[in-house]
mmCIF file of C-alpha atoms in Angstrom:
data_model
loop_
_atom_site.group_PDB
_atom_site.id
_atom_site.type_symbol
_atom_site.label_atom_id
_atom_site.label_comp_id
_atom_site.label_asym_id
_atom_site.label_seq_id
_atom_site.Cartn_x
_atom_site.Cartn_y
_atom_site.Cartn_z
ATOM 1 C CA UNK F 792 138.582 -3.690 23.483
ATOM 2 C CA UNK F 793 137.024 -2.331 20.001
ATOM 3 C CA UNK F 794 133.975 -0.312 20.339
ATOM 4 C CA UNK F 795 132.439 -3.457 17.232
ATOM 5 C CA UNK F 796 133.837 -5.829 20.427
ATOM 6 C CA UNK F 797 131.642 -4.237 23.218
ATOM 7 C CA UNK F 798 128.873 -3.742 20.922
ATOM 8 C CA UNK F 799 128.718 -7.533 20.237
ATOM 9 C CA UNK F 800 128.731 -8.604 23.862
ATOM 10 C CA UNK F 801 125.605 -5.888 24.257
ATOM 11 C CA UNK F 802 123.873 -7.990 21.076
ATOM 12 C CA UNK F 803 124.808 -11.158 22.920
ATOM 13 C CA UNK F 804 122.761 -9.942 25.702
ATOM 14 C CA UNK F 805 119.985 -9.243 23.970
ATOM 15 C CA UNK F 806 120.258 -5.553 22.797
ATOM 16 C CA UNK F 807 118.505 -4.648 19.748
ATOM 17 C CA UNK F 808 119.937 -1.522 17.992
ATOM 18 C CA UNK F 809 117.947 0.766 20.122
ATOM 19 C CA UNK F 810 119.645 -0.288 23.313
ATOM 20 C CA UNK F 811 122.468 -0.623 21.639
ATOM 21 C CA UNK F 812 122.239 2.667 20.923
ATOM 22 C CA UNK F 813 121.279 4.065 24.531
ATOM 23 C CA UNK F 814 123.574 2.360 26.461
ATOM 24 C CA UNK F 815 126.743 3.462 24.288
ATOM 25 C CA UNK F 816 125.498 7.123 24.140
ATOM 26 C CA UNK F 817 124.998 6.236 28.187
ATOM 27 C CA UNK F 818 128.684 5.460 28.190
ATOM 28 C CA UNK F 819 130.832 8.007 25.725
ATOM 29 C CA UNK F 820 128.472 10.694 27.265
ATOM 30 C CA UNK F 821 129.301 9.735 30.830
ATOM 31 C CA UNK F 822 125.726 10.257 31.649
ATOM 32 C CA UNK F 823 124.002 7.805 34.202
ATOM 33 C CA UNK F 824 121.241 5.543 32.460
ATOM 34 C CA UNK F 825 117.724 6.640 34.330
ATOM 35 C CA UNK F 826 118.200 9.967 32.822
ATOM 36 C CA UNK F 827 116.346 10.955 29.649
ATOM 37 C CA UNK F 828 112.247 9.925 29.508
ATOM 38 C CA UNK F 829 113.231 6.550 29.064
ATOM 39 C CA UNK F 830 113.396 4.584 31.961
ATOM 40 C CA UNK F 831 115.847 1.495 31.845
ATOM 41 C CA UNK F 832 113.374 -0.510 33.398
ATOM 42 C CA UNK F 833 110.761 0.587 30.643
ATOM 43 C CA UNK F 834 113.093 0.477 27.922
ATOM 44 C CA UNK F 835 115.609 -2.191 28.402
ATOM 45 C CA UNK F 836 114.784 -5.954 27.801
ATOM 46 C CA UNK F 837 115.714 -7.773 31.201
ATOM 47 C CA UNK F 838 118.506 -9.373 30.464
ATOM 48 C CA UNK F 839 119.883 -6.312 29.425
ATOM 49 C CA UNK F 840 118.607 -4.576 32.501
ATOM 50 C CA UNK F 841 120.014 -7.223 34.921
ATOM 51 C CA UNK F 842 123.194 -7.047 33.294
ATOM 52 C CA UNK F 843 124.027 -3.240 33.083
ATOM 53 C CA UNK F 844 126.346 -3.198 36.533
ATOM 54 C CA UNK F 845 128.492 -5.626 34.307
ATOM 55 C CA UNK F 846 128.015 -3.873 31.389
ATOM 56 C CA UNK F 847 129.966 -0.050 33.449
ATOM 57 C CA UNK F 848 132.489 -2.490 34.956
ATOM 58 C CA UNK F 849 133.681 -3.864 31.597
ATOM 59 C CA UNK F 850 133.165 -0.300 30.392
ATOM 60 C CA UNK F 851 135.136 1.633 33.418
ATOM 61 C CA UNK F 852 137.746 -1.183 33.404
ATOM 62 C CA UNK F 853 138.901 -0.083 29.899
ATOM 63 C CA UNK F 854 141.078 2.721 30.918
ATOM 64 C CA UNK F 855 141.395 4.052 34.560
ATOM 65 C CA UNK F 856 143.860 6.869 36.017
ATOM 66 C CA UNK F 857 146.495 6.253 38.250
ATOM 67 C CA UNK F 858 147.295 9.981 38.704
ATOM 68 C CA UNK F 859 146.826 12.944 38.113
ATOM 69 C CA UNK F 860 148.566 16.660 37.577
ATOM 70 C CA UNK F 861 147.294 19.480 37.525
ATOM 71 C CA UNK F 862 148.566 23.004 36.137
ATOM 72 C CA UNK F 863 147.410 26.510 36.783
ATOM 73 C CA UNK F 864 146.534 27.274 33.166
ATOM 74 C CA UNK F 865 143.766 25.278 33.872
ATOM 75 C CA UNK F 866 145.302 22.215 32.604
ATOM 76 C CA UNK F 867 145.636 18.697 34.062
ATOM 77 C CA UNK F 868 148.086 15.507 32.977
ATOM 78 C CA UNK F 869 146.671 12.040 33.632
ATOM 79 C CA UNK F 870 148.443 9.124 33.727
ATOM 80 C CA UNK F 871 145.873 6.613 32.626
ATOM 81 C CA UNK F 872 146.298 2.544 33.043
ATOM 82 C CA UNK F 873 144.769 0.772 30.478
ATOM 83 C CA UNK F 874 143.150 -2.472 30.382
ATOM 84 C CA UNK F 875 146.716 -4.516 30.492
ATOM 85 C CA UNK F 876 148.277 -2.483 32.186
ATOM 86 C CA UNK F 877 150.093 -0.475 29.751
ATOM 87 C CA UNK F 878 149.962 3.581 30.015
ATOM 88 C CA UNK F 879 149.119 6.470 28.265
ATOM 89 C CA UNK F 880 149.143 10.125 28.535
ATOM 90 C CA UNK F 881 145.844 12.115 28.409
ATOM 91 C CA UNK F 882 145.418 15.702 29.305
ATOM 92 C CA UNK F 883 142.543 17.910 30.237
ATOM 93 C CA UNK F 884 142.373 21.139 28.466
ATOM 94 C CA UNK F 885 141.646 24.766 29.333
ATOM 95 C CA UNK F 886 138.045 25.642 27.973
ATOM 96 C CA UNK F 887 136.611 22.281 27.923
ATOM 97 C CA UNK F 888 138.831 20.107 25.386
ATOM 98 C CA UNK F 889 140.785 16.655 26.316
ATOM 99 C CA UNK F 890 143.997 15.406 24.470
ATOM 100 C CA UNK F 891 143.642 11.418 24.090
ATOM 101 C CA UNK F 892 146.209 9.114 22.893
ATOM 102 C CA UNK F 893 146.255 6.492 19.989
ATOM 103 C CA UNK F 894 149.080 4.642 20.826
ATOM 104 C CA UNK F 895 151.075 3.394 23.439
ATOM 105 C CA UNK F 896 154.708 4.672 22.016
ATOM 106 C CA UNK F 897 155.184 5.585 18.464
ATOM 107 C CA UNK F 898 156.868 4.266 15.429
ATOM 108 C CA UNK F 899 157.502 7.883 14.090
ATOM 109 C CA UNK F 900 160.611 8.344 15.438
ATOM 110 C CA UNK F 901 160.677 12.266 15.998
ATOM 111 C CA UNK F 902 163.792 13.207 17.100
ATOM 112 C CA UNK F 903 162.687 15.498 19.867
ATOM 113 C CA UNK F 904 160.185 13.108 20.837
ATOM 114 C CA UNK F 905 160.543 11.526 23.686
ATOM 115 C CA UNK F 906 157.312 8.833 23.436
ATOM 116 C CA UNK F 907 158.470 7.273 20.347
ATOM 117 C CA UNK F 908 162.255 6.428 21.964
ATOM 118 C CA UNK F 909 161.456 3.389 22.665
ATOM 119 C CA UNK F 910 159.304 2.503 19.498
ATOM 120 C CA UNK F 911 155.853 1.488 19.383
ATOM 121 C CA UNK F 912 154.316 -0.835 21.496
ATOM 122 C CA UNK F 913 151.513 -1.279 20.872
ATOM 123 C CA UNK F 914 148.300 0.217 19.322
ATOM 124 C CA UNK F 915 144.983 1.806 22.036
ATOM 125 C CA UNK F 916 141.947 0.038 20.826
ATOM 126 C CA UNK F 917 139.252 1.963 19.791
ATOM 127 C CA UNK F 918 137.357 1.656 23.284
ATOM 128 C CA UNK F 919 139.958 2.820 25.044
ATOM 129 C CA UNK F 920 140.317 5.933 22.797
ATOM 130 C CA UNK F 921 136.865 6.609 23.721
ATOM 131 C CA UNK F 922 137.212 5.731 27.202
ATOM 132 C CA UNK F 923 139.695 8.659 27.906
ATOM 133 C CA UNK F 924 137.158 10.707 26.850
ATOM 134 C CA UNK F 925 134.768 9.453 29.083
ATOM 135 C CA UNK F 926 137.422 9.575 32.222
ATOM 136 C CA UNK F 927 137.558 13.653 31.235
ATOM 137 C CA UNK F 928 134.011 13.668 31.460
ATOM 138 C CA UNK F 929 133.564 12.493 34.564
ATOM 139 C CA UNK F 930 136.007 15.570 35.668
ATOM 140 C CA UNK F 931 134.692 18.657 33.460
ATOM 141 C CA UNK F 932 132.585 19.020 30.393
ATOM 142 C CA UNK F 933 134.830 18.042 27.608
ATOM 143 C CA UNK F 934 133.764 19.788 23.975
ATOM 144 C CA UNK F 935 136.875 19.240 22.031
ATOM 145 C CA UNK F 936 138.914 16.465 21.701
ATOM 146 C CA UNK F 937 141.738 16.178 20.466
ATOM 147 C CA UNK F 938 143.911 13.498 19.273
ATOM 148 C CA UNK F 939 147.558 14.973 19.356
ATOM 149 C CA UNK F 940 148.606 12.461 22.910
ATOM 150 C CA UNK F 941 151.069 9.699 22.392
ATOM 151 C CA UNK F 942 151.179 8.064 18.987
ATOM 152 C CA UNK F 943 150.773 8.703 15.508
ATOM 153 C CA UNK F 944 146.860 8.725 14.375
ATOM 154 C CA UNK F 945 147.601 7.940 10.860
ATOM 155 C CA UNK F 946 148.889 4.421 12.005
ATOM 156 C CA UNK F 947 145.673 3.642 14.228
ATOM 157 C CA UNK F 948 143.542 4.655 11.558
ATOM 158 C CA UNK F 949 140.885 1.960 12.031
ATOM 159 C CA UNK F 950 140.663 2.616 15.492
ATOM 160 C CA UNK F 951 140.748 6.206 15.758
ATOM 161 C CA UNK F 952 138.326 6.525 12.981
ATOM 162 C CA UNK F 953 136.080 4.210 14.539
ATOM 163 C CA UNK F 954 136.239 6.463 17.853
ATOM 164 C CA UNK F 955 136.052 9.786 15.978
ATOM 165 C CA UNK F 956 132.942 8.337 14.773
ATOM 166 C CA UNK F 957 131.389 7.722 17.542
ATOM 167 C CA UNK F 958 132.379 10.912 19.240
ATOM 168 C CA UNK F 959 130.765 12.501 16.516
ATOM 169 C CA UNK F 960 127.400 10.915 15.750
ATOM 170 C CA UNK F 961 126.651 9.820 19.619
ATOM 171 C CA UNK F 962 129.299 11.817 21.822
ATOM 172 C CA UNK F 963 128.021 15.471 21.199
ATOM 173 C CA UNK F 964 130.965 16.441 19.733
ATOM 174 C CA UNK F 965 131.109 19.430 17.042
ATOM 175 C CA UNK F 966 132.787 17.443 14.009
ATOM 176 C CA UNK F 967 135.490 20.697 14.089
ATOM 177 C CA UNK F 968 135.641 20.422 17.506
ATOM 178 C CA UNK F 969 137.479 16.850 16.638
ATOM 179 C CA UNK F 970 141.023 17.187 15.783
ATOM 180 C CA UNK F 971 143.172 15.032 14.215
ATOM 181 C CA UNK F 972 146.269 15.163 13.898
ATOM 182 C CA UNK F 973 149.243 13.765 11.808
ATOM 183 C CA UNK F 974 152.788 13.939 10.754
ATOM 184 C CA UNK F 975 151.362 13.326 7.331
ATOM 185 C CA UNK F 976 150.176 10.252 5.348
ATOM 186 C CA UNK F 977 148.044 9.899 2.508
ATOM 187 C CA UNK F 978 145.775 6.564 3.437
ATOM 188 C CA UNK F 979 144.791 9.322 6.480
ATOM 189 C CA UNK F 980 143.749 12.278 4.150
ATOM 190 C CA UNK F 981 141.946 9.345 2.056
ATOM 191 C CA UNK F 982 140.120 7.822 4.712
ATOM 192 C CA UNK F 983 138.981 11.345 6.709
ATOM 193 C CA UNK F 984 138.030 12.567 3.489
ATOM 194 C CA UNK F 985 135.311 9.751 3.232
ATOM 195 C CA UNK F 986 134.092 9.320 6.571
ATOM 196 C CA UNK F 987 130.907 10.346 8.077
ATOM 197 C CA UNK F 988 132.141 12.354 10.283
ATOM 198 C CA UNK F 989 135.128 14.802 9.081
ATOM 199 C CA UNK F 990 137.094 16.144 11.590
ATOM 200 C CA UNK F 991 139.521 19.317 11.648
ATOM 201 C CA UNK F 992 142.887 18.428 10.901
ATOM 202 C CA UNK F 993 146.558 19.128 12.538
ATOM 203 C CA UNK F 994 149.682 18.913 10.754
ATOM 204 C CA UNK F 995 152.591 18.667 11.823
ATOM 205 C CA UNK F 996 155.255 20.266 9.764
ATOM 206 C CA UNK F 997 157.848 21.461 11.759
ATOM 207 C CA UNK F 998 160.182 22.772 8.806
ATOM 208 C CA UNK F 999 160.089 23.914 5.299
ATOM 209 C CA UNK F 1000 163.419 22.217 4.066
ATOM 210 C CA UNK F 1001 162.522 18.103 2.816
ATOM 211 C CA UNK F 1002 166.150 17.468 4.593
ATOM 212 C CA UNK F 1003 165.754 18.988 7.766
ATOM 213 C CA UNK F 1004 162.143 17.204 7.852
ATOM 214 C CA UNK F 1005 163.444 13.737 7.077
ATOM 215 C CA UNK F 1006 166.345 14.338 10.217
ATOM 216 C CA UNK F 1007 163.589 15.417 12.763
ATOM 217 C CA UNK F 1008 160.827 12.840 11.592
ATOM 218 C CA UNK F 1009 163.123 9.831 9.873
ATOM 219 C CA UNK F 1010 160.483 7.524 9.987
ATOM 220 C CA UNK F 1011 157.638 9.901 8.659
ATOM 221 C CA UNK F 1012 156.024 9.055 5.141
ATOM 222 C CA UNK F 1013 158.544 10.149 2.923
ATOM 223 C CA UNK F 1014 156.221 13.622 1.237
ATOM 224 C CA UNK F 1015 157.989 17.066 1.246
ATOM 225 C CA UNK F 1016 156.456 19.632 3.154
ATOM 226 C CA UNK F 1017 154.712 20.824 -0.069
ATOM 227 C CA UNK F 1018 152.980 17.647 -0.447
ATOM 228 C CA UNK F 1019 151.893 18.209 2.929
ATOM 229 C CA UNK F 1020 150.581 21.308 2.348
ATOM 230 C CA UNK F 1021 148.932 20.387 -1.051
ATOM 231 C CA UNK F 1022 147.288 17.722 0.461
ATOM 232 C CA UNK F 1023 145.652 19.004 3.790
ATOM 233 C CA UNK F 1024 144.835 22.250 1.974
ATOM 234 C CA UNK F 1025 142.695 19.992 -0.350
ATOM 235 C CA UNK F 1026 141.039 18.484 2.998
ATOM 236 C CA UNK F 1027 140.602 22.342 4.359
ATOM 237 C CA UNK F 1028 138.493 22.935 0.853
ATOM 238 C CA UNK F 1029 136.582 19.717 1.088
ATOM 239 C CA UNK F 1030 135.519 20.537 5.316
ATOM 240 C CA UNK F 1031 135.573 24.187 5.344
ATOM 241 C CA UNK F 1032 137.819 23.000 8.545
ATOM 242 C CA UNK F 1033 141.072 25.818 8.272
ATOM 243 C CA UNK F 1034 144.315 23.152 8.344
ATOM 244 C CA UNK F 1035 145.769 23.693 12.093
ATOM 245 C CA UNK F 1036 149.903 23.627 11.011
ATOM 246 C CA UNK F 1037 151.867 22.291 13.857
ATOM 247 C CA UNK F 1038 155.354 24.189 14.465
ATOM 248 C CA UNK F 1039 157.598 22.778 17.204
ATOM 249 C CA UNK F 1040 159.771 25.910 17.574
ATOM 250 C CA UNK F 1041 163.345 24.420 18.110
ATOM 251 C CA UNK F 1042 165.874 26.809 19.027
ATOM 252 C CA UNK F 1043 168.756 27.170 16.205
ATOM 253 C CA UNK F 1044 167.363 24.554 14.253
ATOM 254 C CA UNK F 1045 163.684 25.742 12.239
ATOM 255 C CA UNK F 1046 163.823 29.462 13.488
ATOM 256 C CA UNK F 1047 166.082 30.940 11.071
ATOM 257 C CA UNK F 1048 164.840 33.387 8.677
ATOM 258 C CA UNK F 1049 165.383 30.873 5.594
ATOM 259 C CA UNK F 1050 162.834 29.010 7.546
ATOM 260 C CA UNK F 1051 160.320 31.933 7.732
ATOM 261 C CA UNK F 1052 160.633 32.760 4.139
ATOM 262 C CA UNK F 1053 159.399 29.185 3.487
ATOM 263 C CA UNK F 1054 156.858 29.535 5.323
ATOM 264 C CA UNK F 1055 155.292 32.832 3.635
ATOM 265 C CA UNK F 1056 156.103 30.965 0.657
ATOM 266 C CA UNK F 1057 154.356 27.507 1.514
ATOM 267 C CA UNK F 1058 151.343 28.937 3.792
ATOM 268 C CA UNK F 1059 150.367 32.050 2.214
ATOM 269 C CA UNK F 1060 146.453 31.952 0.932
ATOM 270 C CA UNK F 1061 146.260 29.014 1.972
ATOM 271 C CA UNK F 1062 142.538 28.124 4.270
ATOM 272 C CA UNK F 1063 144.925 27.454 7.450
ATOM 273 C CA UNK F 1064 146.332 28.729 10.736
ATOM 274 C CA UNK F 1065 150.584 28.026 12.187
ATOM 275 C CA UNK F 1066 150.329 26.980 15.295
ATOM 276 C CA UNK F 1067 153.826 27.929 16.616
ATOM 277 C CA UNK F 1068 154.910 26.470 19.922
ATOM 278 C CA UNK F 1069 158.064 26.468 21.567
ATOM 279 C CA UNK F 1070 160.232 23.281 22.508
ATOM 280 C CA UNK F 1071 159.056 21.393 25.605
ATOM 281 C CA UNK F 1072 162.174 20.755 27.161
ATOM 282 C CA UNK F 1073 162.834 16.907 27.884
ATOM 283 C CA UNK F 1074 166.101 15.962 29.940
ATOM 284 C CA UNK F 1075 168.236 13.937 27.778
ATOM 285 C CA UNK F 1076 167.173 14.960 24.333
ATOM 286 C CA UNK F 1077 169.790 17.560 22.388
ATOM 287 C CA UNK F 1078 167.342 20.545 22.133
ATOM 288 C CA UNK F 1079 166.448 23.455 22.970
ATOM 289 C CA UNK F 1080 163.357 25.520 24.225
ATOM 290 C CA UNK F 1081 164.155 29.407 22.746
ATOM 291 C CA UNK F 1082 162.960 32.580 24.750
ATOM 292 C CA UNK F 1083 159.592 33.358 24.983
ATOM 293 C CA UNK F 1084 160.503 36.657 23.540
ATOM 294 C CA UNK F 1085 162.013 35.162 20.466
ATOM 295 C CA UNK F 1086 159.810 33.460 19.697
ATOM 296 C CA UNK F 1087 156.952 35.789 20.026
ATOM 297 C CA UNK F 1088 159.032 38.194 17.631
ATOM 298 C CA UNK F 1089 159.354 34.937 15.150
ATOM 299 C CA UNK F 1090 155.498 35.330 15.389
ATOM 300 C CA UNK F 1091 154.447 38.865 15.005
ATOM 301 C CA UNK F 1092 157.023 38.995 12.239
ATOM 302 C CA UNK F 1093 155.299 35.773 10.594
ATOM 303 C CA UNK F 1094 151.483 37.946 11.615
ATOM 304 C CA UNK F 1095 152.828 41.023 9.657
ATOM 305 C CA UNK F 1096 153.660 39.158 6.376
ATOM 306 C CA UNK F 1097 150.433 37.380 6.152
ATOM 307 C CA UNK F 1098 150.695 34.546 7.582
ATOM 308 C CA UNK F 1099 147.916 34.097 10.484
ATOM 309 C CA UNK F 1100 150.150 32.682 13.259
ATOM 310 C CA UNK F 1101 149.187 31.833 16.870
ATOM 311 C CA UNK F 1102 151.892 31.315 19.584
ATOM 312 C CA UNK F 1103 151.057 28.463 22.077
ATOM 313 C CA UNK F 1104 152.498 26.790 25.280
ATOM 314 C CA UNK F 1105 152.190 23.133 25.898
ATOM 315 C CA UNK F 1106 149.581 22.867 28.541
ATOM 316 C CA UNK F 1107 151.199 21.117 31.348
ATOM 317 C CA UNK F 1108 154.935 22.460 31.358
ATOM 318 C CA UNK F 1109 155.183 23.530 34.723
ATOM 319 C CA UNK F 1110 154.502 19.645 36.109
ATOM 320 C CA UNK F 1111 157.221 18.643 33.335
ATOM 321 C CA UNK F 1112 154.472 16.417 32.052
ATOM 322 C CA UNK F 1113 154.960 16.708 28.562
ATOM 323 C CA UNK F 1114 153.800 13.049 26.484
ATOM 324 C CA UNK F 1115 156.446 10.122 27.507
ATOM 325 C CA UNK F 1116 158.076 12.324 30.319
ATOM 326 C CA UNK F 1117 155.565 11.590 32.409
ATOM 327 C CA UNK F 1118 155.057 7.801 31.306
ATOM 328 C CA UNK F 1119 158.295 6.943 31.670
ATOM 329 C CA UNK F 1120 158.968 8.139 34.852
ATOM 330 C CA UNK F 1121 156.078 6.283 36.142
ATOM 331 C CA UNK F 1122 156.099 3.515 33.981
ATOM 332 C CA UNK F 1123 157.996 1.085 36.357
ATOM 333 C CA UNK F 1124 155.772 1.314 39.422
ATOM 334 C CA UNK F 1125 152.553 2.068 37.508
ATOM 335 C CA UNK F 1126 152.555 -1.479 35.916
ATOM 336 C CA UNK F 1127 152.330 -2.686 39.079
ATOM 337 C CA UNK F 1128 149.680 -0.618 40.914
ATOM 338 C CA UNK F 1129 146.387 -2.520 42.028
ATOM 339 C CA UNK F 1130 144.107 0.435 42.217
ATOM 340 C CA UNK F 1131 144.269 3.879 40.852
ATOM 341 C CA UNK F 1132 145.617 6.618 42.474
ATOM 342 C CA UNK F 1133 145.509 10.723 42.454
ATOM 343 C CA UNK F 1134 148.450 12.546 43.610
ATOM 344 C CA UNK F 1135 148.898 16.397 43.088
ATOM 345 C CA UNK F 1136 151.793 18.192 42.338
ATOM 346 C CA UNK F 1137 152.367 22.001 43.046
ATOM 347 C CA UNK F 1138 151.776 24.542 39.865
ATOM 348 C CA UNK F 1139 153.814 27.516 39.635
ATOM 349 C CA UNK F 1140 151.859 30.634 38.933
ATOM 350 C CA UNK F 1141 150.160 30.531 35.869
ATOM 351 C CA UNK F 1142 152.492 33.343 33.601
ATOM 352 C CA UNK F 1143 152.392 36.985 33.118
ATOM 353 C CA UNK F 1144 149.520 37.906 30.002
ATOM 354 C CA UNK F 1145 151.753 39.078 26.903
ATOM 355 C CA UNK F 1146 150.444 40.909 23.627
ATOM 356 C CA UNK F 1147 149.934 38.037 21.391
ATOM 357 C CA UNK F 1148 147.635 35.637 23.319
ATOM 358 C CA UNK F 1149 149.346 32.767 25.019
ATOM 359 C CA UNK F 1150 147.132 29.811 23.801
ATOM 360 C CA UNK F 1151 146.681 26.374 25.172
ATOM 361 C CA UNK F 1152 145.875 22.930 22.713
ATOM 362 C CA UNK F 1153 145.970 19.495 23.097
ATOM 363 C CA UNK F 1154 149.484 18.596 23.078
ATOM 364 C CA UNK F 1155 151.836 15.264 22.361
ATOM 365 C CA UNK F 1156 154.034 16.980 24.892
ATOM 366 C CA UNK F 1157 156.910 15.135 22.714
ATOM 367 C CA UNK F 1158 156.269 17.959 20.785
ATOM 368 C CA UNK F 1159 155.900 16.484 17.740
ATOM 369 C CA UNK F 1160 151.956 16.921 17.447
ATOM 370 C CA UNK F 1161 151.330 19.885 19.168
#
């Protein structure tokens, strides 16, 4: 299921690098394969040719979706079945961007996280990164992509480096306009910082205080949060790419004003933007989602101080589809489904316009990489 994987079977088929090439571009840019001025038939050895309705199956059977639901922000949760079976999350974005996962659970352990509760189980192969990119495609343009879904990228590096990659050099996708994001790890900053294609980066930081961090995020790498913040603000230098912080905004718990001193403190001058989103509620877990009005006061106050701060929603609440909510309810008869399915479920209306711009990004609906 590796994109090196499907690429072989093309050279076993007689693809030079050329057709290589053509038919992958085909593929990650959901585009059929007469387009273009050259013609399959011209271009293609015959082998090749003869073999290209094999070549989309094997392509299309790497990730399909069962269902899907939509939101009225604009947003849409798909349950997508993957080649065994297994499922992940992905979500279409508002303004043309798609949230992919890397994983299928998570070995993170984030304690308002409900897709790593029952540990990782295994990791998406590079195709299938890809090929929820492709399914969005097929739906709405898709110019961003995100990788903040179920799973922590930093322990799929090969794989989601491979993808980012490919979505980069062959997926017309504006290197910024890739996102990747992590609870922190230093083989990640390594490896981005030396790849062709650099993408923007998300951090998730969630607190200022090294013991609340290691209670939220026990099985993170074990770096304070200013490590964290030395590190990606050395990747912000090397890209130009501002560092996207990631601030699940837990009621009682990281909205005190101890926390927002540490925050001045931390962020201030630095080439990066908060991200602050509320809590997405999950039934069972022992948090909380504070007002809307609190935490749009933690924000302007955090504005006002210097600290450029934007206050998002998790696309997606109002079909309680956040990452793992929606997996696990389905997960039992999903397994077991012989074709895909779509089934829609009512949106509320979308909410009232406030004065700092409610904002919309790819979201681990866990919470944990928003």
């Amino acid at each position: 299921m590796k994109l090196e994987s499907l690429r072989a079977e093309l050279r076993a088929l007689g693809a030079r690098p050329l057709h290589e090439q053509r038919i992958v571009r085909d593929w990650v840019r959901a585009e059929p394969h007469d387009q273009g001025r050259r013609r399959p038939q011209d271009f293609l050895p015959k082998p090749l040719r003869e073999a290209l309705p094999q070549i989309d199956a094997r392509f299309d059977a790497l990730a399909q979706v069962l269902s899907s639901h939509p939101a009225g922000d604009g947003s849409a949760r798909l349950l997508v079945r993957l080649h065994d079976g297994q499922t992940v999350e992905t979500v279409l974005l508002p303004r043309e961007g798609v949230c992919v996962s890397s994983q299928v659970g998570c070995a993170v352990g984030c304690q308002f996280c409900m897709t790593g509760r029952d540990g990782l189980l295994r990791q998406v192969s590079s195709g299938e990164i890809v090929a929820q990119v492709v399914l969005a495609r097929r739906l709405r343009p898709v110019r961003k992509v995100v990788f903040m879904g179920m799973g922590e990228p930093a322990h799929n590096l090969d794989n989601v480096i491979d993808a980012i990659t490919l979505l980069g050099v062959e997926g017309n996708i504006g290197h910024k306009n890739l996102v990747f994001s992590t609870v922190g790890d230093v083989r990640a900053f390594e490896r981005l910082a030396d790849n062709l294609v650099k993408p923007a980066l998300a951090l998730s930081l969630h607190t200022t205080k090294p013991a609340l961090r290691t209670r939220l995020l026990p099985r993170a790498p074990d770096l304070s949060p200013r490590q964290l913040v030395e590190h990606a603000e050395r990747y912000a230098r090397l890209t130009g790419y501002p560092v996207q912080f990631q601030w699940t905004l837990l009621d009682g718990i990281n909205d005190g004003d101890d926390e927002l001193d540490g925050i001045v403190e931390l962020l201030k001058g630095k080439h990066a933007v908060l991200n602050m989103i509320p809590y997405n509620t999950n039934p069972g877990l022992d948090f909380r989602r504070p007002s809307w009005d609190k935490a749009r006061a933690i924000a302007a106050s955090l504005y006002a101080r210097g600290i450029l701060t934007k206050l998002r929603d998790s696309a997606g609440q109002e079909v309680d589809g956040g990452c793992g909510q929606l997996r696990a309810r389905a997960a039992g008869p999903a397994a077991q489904l012989e074709q895909p399915v779509h089934f829609v479920r009512t949106a509320r209306a979308a909410a009232d316009k406030i004065g700092l711009a409610r904002m919309h990004i790819g979201d681990s609906g866990d919470n944990n990489h928003q």
